[in-house]
Short mmCIF file of C-alpha atoms in Angstrom, two decimals:
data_model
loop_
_atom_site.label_atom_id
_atom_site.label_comp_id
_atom_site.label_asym_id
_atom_site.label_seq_id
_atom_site.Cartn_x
_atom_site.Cartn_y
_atom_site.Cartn_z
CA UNK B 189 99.16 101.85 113.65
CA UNK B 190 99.38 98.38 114.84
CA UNK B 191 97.28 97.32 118.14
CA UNK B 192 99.61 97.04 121.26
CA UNK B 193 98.64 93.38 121.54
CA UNK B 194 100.68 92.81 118.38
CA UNK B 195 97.38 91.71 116.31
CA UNK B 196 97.28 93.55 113.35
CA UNK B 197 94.12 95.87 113.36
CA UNK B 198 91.95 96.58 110.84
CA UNK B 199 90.98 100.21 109.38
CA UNK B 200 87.51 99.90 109.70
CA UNK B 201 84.85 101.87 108.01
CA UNK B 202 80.89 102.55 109.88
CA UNK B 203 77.96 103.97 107.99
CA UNK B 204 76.68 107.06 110.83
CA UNK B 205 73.72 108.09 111.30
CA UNK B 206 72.96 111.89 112.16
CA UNK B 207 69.89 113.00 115.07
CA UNK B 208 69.59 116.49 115.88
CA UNK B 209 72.89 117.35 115.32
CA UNK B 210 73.99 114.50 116.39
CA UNK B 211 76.42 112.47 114.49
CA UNK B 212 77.07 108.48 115.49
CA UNK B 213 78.32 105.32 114.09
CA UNK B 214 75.65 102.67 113.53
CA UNK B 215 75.43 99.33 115.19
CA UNK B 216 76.16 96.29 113.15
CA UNK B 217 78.19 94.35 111.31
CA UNK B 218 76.10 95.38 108.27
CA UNK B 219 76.72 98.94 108.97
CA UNK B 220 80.23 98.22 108.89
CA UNK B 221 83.30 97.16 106.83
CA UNK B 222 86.71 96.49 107.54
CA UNK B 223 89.85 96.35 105.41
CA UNK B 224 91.73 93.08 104.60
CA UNK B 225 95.40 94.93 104.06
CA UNK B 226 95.57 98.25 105.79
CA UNK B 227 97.03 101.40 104.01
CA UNK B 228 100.49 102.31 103.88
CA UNK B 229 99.82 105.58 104.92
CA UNK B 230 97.58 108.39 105.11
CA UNK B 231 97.19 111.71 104.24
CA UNK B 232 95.47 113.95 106.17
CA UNK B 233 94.82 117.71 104.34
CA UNK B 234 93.71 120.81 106.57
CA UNK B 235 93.82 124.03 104.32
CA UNK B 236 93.03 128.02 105.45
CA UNK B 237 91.38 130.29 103.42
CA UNK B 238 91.92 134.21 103.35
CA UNK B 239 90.74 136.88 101.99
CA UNK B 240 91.98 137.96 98.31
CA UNK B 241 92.52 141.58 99.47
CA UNK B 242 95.50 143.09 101.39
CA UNK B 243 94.16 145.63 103.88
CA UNK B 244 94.49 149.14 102.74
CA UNK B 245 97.59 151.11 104.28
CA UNK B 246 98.46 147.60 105.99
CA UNK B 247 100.74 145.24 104.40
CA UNK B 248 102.65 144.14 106.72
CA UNK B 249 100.03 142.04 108.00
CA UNK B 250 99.10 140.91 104.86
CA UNK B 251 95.52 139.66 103.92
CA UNK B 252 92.57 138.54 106.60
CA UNK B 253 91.74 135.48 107.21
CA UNK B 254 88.70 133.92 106.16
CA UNK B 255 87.76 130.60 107.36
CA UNK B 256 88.75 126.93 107.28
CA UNK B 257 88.17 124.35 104.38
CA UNK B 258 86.69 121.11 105.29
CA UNK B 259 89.82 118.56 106.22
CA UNK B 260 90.78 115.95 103.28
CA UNK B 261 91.48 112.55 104.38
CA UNK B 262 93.27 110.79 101.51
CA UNK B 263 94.65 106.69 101.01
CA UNK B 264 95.33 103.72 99.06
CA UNK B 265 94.49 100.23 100.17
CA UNK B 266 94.83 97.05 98.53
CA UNK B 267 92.35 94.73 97.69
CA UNK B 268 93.44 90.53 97.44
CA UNK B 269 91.43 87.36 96.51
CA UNK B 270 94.46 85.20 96.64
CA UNK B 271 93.97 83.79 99.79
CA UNK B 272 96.97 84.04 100.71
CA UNK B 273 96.50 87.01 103.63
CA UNK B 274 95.15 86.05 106.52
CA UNK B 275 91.51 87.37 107.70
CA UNK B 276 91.95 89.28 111.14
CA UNK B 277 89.60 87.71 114.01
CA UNK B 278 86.46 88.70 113.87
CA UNK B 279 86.43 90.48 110.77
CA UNK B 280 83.89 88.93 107.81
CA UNK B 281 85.76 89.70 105.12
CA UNK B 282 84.58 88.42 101.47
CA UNK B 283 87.05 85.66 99.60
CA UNK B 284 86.73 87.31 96.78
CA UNK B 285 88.11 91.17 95.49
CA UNK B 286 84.38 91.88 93.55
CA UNK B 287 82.62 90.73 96.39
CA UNK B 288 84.97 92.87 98.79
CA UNK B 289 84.71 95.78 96.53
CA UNK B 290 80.90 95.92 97.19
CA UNK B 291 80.69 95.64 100.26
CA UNK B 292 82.24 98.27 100.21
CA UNK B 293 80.79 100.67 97.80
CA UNK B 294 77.96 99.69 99.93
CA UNK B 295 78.96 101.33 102.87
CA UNK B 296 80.74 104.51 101.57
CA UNK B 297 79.47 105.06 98.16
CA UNK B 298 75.46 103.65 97.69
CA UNK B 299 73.21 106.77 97.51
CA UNK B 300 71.28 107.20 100.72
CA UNK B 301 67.79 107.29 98.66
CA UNK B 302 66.11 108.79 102.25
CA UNK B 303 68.81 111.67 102.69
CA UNK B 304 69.45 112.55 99.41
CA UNK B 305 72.92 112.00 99.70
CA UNK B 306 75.91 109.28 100.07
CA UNK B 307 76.50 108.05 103.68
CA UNK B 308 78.44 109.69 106.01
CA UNK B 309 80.87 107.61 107.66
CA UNK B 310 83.15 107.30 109.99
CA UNK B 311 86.73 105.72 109.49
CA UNK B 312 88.72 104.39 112.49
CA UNK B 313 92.22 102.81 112.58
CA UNK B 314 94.59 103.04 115.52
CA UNK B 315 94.16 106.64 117.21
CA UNK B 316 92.46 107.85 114.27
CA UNK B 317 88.81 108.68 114.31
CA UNK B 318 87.80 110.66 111.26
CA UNK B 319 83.97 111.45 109.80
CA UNK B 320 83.26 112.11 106.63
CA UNK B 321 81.47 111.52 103.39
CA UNK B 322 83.35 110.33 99.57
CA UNK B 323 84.84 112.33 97.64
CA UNK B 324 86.03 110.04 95.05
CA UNK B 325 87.13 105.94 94.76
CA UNK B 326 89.32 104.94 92.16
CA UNK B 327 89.79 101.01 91.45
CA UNK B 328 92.86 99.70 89.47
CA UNK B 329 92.48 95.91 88.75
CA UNK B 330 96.13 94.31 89.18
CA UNK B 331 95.94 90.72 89.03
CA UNK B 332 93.28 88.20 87.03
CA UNK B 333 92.53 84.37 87.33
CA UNK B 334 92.41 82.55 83.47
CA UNK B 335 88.26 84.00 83.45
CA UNK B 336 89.50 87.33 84.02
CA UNK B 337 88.03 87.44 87.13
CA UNK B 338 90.31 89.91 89.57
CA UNK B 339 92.30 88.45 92.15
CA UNK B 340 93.85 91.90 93.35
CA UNK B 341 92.82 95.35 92.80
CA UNK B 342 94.45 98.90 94.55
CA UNK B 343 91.78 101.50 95.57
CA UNK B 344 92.39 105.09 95.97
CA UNK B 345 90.42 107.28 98.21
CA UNK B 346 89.31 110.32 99.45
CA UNK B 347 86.90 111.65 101.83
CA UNK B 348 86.13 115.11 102.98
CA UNK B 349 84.93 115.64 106.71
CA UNK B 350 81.18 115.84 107.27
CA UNK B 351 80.34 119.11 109.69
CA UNK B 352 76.98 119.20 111.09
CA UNK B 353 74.82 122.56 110.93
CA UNK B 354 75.32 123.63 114.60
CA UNK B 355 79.29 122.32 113.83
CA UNK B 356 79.03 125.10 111.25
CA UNK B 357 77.37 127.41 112.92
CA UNK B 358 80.76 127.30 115.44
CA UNK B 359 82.95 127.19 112.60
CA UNK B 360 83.92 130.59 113.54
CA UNK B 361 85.56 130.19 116.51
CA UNK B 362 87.76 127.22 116.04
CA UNK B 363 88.68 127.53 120.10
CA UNK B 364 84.90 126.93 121.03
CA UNK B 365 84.45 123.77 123.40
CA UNK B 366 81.15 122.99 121.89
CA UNK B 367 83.26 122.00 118.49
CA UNK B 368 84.68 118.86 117.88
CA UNK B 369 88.85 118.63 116.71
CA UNK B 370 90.87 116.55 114.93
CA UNK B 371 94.44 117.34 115.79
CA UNK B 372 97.18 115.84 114.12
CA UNK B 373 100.01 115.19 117.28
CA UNK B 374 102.96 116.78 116.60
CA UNK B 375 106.79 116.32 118.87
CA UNK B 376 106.16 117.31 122.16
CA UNK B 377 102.93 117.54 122.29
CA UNK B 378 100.95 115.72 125.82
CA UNK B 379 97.71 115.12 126.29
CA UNK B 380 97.12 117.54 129.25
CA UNK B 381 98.73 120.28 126.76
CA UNK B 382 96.48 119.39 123.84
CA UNK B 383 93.29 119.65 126.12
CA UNK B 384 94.24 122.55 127.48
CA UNK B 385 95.16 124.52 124.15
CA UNK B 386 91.29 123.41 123.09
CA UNK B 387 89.06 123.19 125.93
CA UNK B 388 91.10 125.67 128.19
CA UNK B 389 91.32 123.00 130.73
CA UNK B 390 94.15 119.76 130.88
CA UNK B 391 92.12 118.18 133.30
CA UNK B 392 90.21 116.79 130.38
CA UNK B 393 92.91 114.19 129.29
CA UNK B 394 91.52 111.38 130.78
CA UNK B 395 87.73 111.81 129.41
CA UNK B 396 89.75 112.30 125.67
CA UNK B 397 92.02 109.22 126.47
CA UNK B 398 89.11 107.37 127.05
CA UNK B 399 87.36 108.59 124.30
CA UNK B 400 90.42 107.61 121.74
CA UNK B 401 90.71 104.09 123.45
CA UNK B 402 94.02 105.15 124.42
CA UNK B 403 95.81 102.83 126.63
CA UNK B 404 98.68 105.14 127.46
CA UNK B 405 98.83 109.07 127.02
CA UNK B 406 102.12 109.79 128.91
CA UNK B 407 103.87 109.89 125.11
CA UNK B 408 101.84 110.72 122.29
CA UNK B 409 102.92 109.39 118.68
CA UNK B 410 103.68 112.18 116.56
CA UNK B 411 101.98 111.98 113.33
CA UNK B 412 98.81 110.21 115.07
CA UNK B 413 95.71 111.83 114.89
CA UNK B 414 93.49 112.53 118.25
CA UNK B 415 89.36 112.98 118.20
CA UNK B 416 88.47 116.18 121.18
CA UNK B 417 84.84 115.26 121.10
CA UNK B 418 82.71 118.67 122.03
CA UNK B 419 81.86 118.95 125.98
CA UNK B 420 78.65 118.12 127.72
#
């Protein structure tokens, strides 16, 4: 998920803030952090529920369904105090891994004392756009200096999308404009197509291209993930 300039860009992380229903990213470089050495990959979990019951005198159709679990977004990234990676421009990344590490617990994982609850926040890298809140953040410590301070740590994580109350409210009907989507592109798949299937209208494709930062939508990566932001 490199930048077309050929710049490497970072997966960057943004503390939101939510008003009236509204969720947003904050302004800020303190409301933000960006990784030194982006993942490998990503894993992106979407799971249906049904119900445990197969209709009576139907079993062909097998059981109902029931509704949608919250999607998982899942990664490792590693952590280095060597100094021997390059900062991207513009970034203000920390020298060193400890420092790093809480700058980042500060933005995903510090207890919101106000809400009553850990940040939500919203992680962007390439044509991904996903918002959520932690689930968990595992640290192994890989590499010391004599003092045993780190010089290299790998950190697993895994969030679990954040759904407003009117987002839940439409949870129901998954086709409703007024809902935001994360889809996952898969072979074949255009832009026009995609904003039809959801908003039941392709002439949408350049307010979502837009809205992505795409700079081309004639091919579509498979694999990438595309925000469809609800309508106006």
């Amino acid at each position: 998920m490199a930048s077309l300039s050929g710049e490497k860009t970072p997966l960057k992380m943004t503390i939101c803030s939510e008003t009236q229903g509204v969720v947003a990213p904050m302004e800020g470089d303190a409301n933000s952090v960006s990784l030194l050495i982006n993942p490998s990959s990503l894993k992106v979990q979407r799971t249906t529920c049904f119900t445990k019951q197969i209709p009576l005198g139907d079993p062909a159709t097998g059981r109902k369904y029931s509704h949608m679990q919250p999607v998982t977004l899942s990664f490792t990234a590693i952590f280095d105090g060597t100094g021997v990676v390059p900062r991207p421009t513009g970034t203000r990344i920390p020298l060193e891994v400890e420092d790093q590490l809480a700058a980042l617990s500060r933005i995903i994982y510090n207890f919101d004392g106000k809400k009553h609850q850990p940040n939500i926040v919203q992680i962007v890298w390439g044509s991904l756009i996903f918002t959520g809140r932690l689930n968990s953040f595992g640290t192994d410590y890989t590499l010391f200096r004599p003092s045993g301070a780190p010089l290299r740590a790998s950190c697993a994580f895994a969030f679990t999308s954040f759904m407003t109350t009117k987002e839940s409210r439409l949870e129901a009907d998954t086709s409703s404009p007024d809902l935001s989507h994360l889809v996952v592109v898969k072979a074949g798949d255009t832009l026009p197509l995609l904003c039809h299937r959801i908003y039941g209208d392709s002439r949408y494709y350049a307010e979502v291209a837009r809205f992505n930062g795409l700079r081309q939508f004639r091919s579509l990566e498979p694999g990438s993930a595309l925000h469809f932001p609800p309508l106006d």
